[in-house]
mmCIF file of C-alpha atoms in Angstrom:
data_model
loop_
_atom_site.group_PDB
_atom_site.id
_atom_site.type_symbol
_atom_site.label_atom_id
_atom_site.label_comp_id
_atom_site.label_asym_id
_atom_site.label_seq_id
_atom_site.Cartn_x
_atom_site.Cartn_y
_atom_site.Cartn_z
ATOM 1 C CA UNK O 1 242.575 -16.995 4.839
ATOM 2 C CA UNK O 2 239.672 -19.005 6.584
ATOM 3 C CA UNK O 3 240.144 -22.449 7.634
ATOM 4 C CA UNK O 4 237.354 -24.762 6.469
ATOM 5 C CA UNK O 5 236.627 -27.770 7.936
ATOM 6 C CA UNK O 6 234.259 -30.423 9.795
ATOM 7 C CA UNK O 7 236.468 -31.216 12.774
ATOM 8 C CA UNK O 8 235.425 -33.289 15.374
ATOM 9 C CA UNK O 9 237.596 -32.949 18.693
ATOM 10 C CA UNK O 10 240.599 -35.145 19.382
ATOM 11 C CA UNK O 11 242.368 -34.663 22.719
ATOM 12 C CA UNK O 12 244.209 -37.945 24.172
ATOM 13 C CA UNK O 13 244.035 -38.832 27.628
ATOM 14 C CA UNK O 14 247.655 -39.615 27.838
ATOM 15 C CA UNK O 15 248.417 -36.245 26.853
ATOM 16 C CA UNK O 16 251.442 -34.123 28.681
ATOM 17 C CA UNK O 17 248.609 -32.459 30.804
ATOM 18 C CA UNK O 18 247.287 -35.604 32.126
ATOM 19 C CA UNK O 19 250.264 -37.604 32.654
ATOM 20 C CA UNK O 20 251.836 -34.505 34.779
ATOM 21 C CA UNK O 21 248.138 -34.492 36.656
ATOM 22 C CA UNK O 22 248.775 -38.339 37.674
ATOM 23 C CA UNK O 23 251.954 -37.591 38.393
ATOM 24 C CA UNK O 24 252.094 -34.488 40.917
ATOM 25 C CA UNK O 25 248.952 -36.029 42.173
ATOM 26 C CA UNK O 26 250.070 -39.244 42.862
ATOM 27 C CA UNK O 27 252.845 -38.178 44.263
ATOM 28 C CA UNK O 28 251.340 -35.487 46.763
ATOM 29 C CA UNK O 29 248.777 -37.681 47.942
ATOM 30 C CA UNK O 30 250.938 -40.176 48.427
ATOM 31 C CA UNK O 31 252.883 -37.803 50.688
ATOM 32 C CA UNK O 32 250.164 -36.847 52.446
ATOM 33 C CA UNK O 33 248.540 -40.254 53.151
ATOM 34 C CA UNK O 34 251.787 -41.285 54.617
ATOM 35 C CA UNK O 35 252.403 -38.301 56.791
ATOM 36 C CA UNK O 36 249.252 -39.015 58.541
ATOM 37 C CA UNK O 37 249.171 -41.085 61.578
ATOM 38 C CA UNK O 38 249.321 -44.527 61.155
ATOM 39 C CA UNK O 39 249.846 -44.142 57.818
ATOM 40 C CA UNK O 40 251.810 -47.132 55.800
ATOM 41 C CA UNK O 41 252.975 -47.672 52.384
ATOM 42 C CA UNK O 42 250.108 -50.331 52.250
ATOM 43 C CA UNK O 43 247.883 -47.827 52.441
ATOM 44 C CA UNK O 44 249.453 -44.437 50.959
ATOM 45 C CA UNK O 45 250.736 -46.861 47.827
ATOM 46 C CA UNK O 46 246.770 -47.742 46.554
ATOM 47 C CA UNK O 47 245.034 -44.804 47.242
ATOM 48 C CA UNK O 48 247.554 -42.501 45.977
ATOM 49 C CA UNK O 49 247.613 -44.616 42.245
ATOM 50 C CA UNK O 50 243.360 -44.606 42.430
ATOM 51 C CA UNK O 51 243.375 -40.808 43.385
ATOM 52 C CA UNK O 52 246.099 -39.496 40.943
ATOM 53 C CA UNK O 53 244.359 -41.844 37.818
ATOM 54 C CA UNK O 54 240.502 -39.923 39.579
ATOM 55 C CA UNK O 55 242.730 -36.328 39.324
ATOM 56 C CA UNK O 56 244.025 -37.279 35.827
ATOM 57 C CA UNK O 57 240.646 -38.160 34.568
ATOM 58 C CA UNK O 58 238.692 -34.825 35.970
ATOM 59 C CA UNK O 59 241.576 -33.199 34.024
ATOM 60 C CA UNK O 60 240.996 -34.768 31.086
ATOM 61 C CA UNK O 61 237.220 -34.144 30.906
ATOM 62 C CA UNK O 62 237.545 -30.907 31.475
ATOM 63 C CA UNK O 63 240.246 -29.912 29.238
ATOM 64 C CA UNK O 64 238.165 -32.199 26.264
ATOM 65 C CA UNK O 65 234.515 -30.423 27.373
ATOM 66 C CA UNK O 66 236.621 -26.964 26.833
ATOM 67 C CA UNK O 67 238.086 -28.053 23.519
ATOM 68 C CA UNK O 68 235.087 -29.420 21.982
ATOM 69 C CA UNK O 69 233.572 -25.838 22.967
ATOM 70 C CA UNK O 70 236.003 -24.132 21.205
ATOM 71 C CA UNK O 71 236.198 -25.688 18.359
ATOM 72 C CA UNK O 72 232.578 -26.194 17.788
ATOM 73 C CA UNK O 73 232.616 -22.009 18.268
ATOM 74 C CA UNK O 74 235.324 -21.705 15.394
ATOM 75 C CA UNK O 75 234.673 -24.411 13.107
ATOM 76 C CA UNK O 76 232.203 -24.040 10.367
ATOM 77 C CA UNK O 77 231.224 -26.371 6.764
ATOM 78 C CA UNK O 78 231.756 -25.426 3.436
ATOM 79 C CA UNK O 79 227.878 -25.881 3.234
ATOM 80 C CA UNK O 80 227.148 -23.582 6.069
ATOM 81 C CA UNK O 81 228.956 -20.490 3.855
ATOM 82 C CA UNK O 82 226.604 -20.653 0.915
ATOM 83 C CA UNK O 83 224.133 -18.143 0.868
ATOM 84 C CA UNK O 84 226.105 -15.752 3.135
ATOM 85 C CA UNK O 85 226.777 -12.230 1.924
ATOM 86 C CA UNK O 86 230.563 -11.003 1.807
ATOM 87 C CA UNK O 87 232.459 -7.938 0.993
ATOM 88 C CA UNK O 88 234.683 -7.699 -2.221
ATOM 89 C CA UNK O 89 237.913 -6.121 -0.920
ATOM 90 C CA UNK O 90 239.713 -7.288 -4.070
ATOM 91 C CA UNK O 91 237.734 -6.193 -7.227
ATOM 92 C CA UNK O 92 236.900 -9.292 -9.380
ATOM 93 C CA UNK O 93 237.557 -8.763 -12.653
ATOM 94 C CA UNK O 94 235.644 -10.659 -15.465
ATOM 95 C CA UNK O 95 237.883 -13.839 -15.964
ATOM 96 C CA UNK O 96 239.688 -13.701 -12.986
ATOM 97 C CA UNK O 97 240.379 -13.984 -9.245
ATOM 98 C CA UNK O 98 239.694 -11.279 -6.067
ATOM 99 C CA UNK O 99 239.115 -11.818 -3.043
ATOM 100 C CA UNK O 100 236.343 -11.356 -0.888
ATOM 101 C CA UNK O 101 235.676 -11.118 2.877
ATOM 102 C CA UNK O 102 232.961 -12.575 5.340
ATOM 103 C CA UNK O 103 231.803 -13.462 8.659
ATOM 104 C CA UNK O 104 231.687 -16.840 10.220
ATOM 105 C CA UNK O 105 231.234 -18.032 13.367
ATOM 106 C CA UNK O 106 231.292 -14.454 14.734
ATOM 107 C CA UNK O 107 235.208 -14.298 13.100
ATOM 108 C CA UNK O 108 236.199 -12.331 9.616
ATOM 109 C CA UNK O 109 237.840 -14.607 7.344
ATOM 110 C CA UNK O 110 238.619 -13.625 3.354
ATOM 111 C CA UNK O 111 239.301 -15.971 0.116
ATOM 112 C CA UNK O 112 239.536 -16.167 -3.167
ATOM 113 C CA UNK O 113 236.929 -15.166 -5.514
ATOM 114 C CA UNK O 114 235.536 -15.800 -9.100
ATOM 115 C CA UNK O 115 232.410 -13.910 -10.051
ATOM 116 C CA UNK O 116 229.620 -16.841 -11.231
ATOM 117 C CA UNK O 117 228.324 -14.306 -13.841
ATOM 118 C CA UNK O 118 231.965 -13.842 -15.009
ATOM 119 C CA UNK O 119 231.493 -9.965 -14.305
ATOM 120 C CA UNK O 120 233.839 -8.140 -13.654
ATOM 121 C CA UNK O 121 232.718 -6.872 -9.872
ATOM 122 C CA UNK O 122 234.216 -3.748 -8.246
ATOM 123 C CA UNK O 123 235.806 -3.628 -4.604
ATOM 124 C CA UNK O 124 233.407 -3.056 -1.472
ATOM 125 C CA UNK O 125 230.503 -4.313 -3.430
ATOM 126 C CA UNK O 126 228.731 -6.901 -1.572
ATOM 127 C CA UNK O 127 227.931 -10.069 -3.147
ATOM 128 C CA UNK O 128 226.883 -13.764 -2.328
ATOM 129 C CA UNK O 129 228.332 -16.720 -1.853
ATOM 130 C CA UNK O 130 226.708 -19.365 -4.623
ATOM 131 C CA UNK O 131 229.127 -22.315 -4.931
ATOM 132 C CA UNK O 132 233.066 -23.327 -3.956
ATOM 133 C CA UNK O 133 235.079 -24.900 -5.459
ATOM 134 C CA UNK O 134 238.781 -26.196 -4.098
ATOM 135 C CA UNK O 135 239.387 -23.032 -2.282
ATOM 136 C CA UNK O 136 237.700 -20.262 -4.340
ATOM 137 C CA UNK O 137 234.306 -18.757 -3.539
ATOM 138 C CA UNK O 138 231.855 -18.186 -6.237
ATOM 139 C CA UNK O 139 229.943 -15.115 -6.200
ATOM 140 C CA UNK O 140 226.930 -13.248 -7.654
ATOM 141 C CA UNK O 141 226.683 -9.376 -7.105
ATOM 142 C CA UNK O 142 223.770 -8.496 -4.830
ATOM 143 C CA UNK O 143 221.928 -5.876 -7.201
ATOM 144 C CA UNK O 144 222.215 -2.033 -5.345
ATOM 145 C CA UNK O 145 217.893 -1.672 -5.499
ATOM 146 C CA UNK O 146 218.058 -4.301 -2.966
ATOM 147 C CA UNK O 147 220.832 -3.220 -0.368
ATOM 148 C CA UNK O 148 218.864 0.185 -0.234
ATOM 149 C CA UNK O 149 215.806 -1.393 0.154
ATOM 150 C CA UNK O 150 217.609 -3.756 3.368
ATOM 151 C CA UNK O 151 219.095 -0.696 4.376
ATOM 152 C CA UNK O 152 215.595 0.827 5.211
ATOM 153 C CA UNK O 153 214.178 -2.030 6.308
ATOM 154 C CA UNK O 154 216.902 -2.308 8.710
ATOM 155 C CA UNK O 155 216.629 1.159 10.267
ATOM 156 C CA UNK O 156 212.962 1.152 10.185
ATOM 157 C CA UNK O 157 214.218 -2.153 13.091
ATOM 158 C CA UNK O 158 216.426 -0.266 14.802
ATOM 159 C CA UNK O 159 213.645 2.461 15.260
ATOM 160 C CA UNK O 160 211.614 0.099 16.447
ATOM 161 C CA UNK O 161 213.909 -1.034 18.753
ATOM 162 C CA UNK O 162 214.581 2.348 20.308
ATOM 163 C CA UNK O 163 210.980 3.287 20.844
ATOM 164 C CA UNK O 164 210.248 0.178 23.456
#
């Protein structure tokens, strides 16, 4: 089943990652800083803390610029589903439920259907997404006259597309 929603990222910066970040890196430049000539807790002490909270923040960026990637990749509105064509893989009879599948966001994800027309529609027909409702898709069968005539308009593309 798909996962609909309108996420927005949440990461915290006192997350396990970052607080293990301050820590090693406190801790190693701390070591460092003191094993250097000259070197006193005076001096190790502050720029260890500033360093390991600099270390913890560049962690934290980058780990919330990769998440908010991600997630804007695999999340997707109800809204953004109307209007797409999907795949019956469970024939919808008249009064009842299938269940159809589609492409979002590049992924495959399959729910429940209800035909809008309350017609019964066969499996591997391909039909449209017109409304949802709680979890279930409404769908209207895309009449066959017009996925021949995509169908040739399609290849007469790719043909196109081979010649140049």
């Amino acid at each position: 089943d798909g996962h609909i929603s309108d996420a927005t990222t949440h990461i915290s910066p006192v997350s396990p990652i970052t607080i293990a970040m301050f820590v090693t890196s406190f801790g190693g430049i701390g070591f460092i800083f003191q094993q250097m000539p000259g070197g006193s807790i005076l001096i190790s002490l502050p720029l260890a803390f500033v360093s390991g909270f600099a270390i913890a923040g560049i962690a934290f960026y980058v780990l919330y610029k990769l998440f908010s990637v991600t997630q804007a990749n695999s999340s997707y509105s109800r809204e953004s589903l109307l209007g797409l064509e999907a795949e019956v893989i469970t024939p919808i009879p008249a009064d009842g439920l299938g269940e159809i599948a589609y492409i979002a966001k590049g992924s495959r994800f399959s729910g429940p259907a209800r035909s809008e027309e309350q017609k019964a529609i066969p499996a591997h027909s391909i039909v449209r997404m017109t409304r949802i409702v709680g979890n279930i898709f409404y769908v209207r069968q895309i009449p066959e006259e017009l996925l021949r005539k995509y169908d040739s308009e399609l290849k007469e593309l790719e043909d196109l597309e081979q010649k140049e």
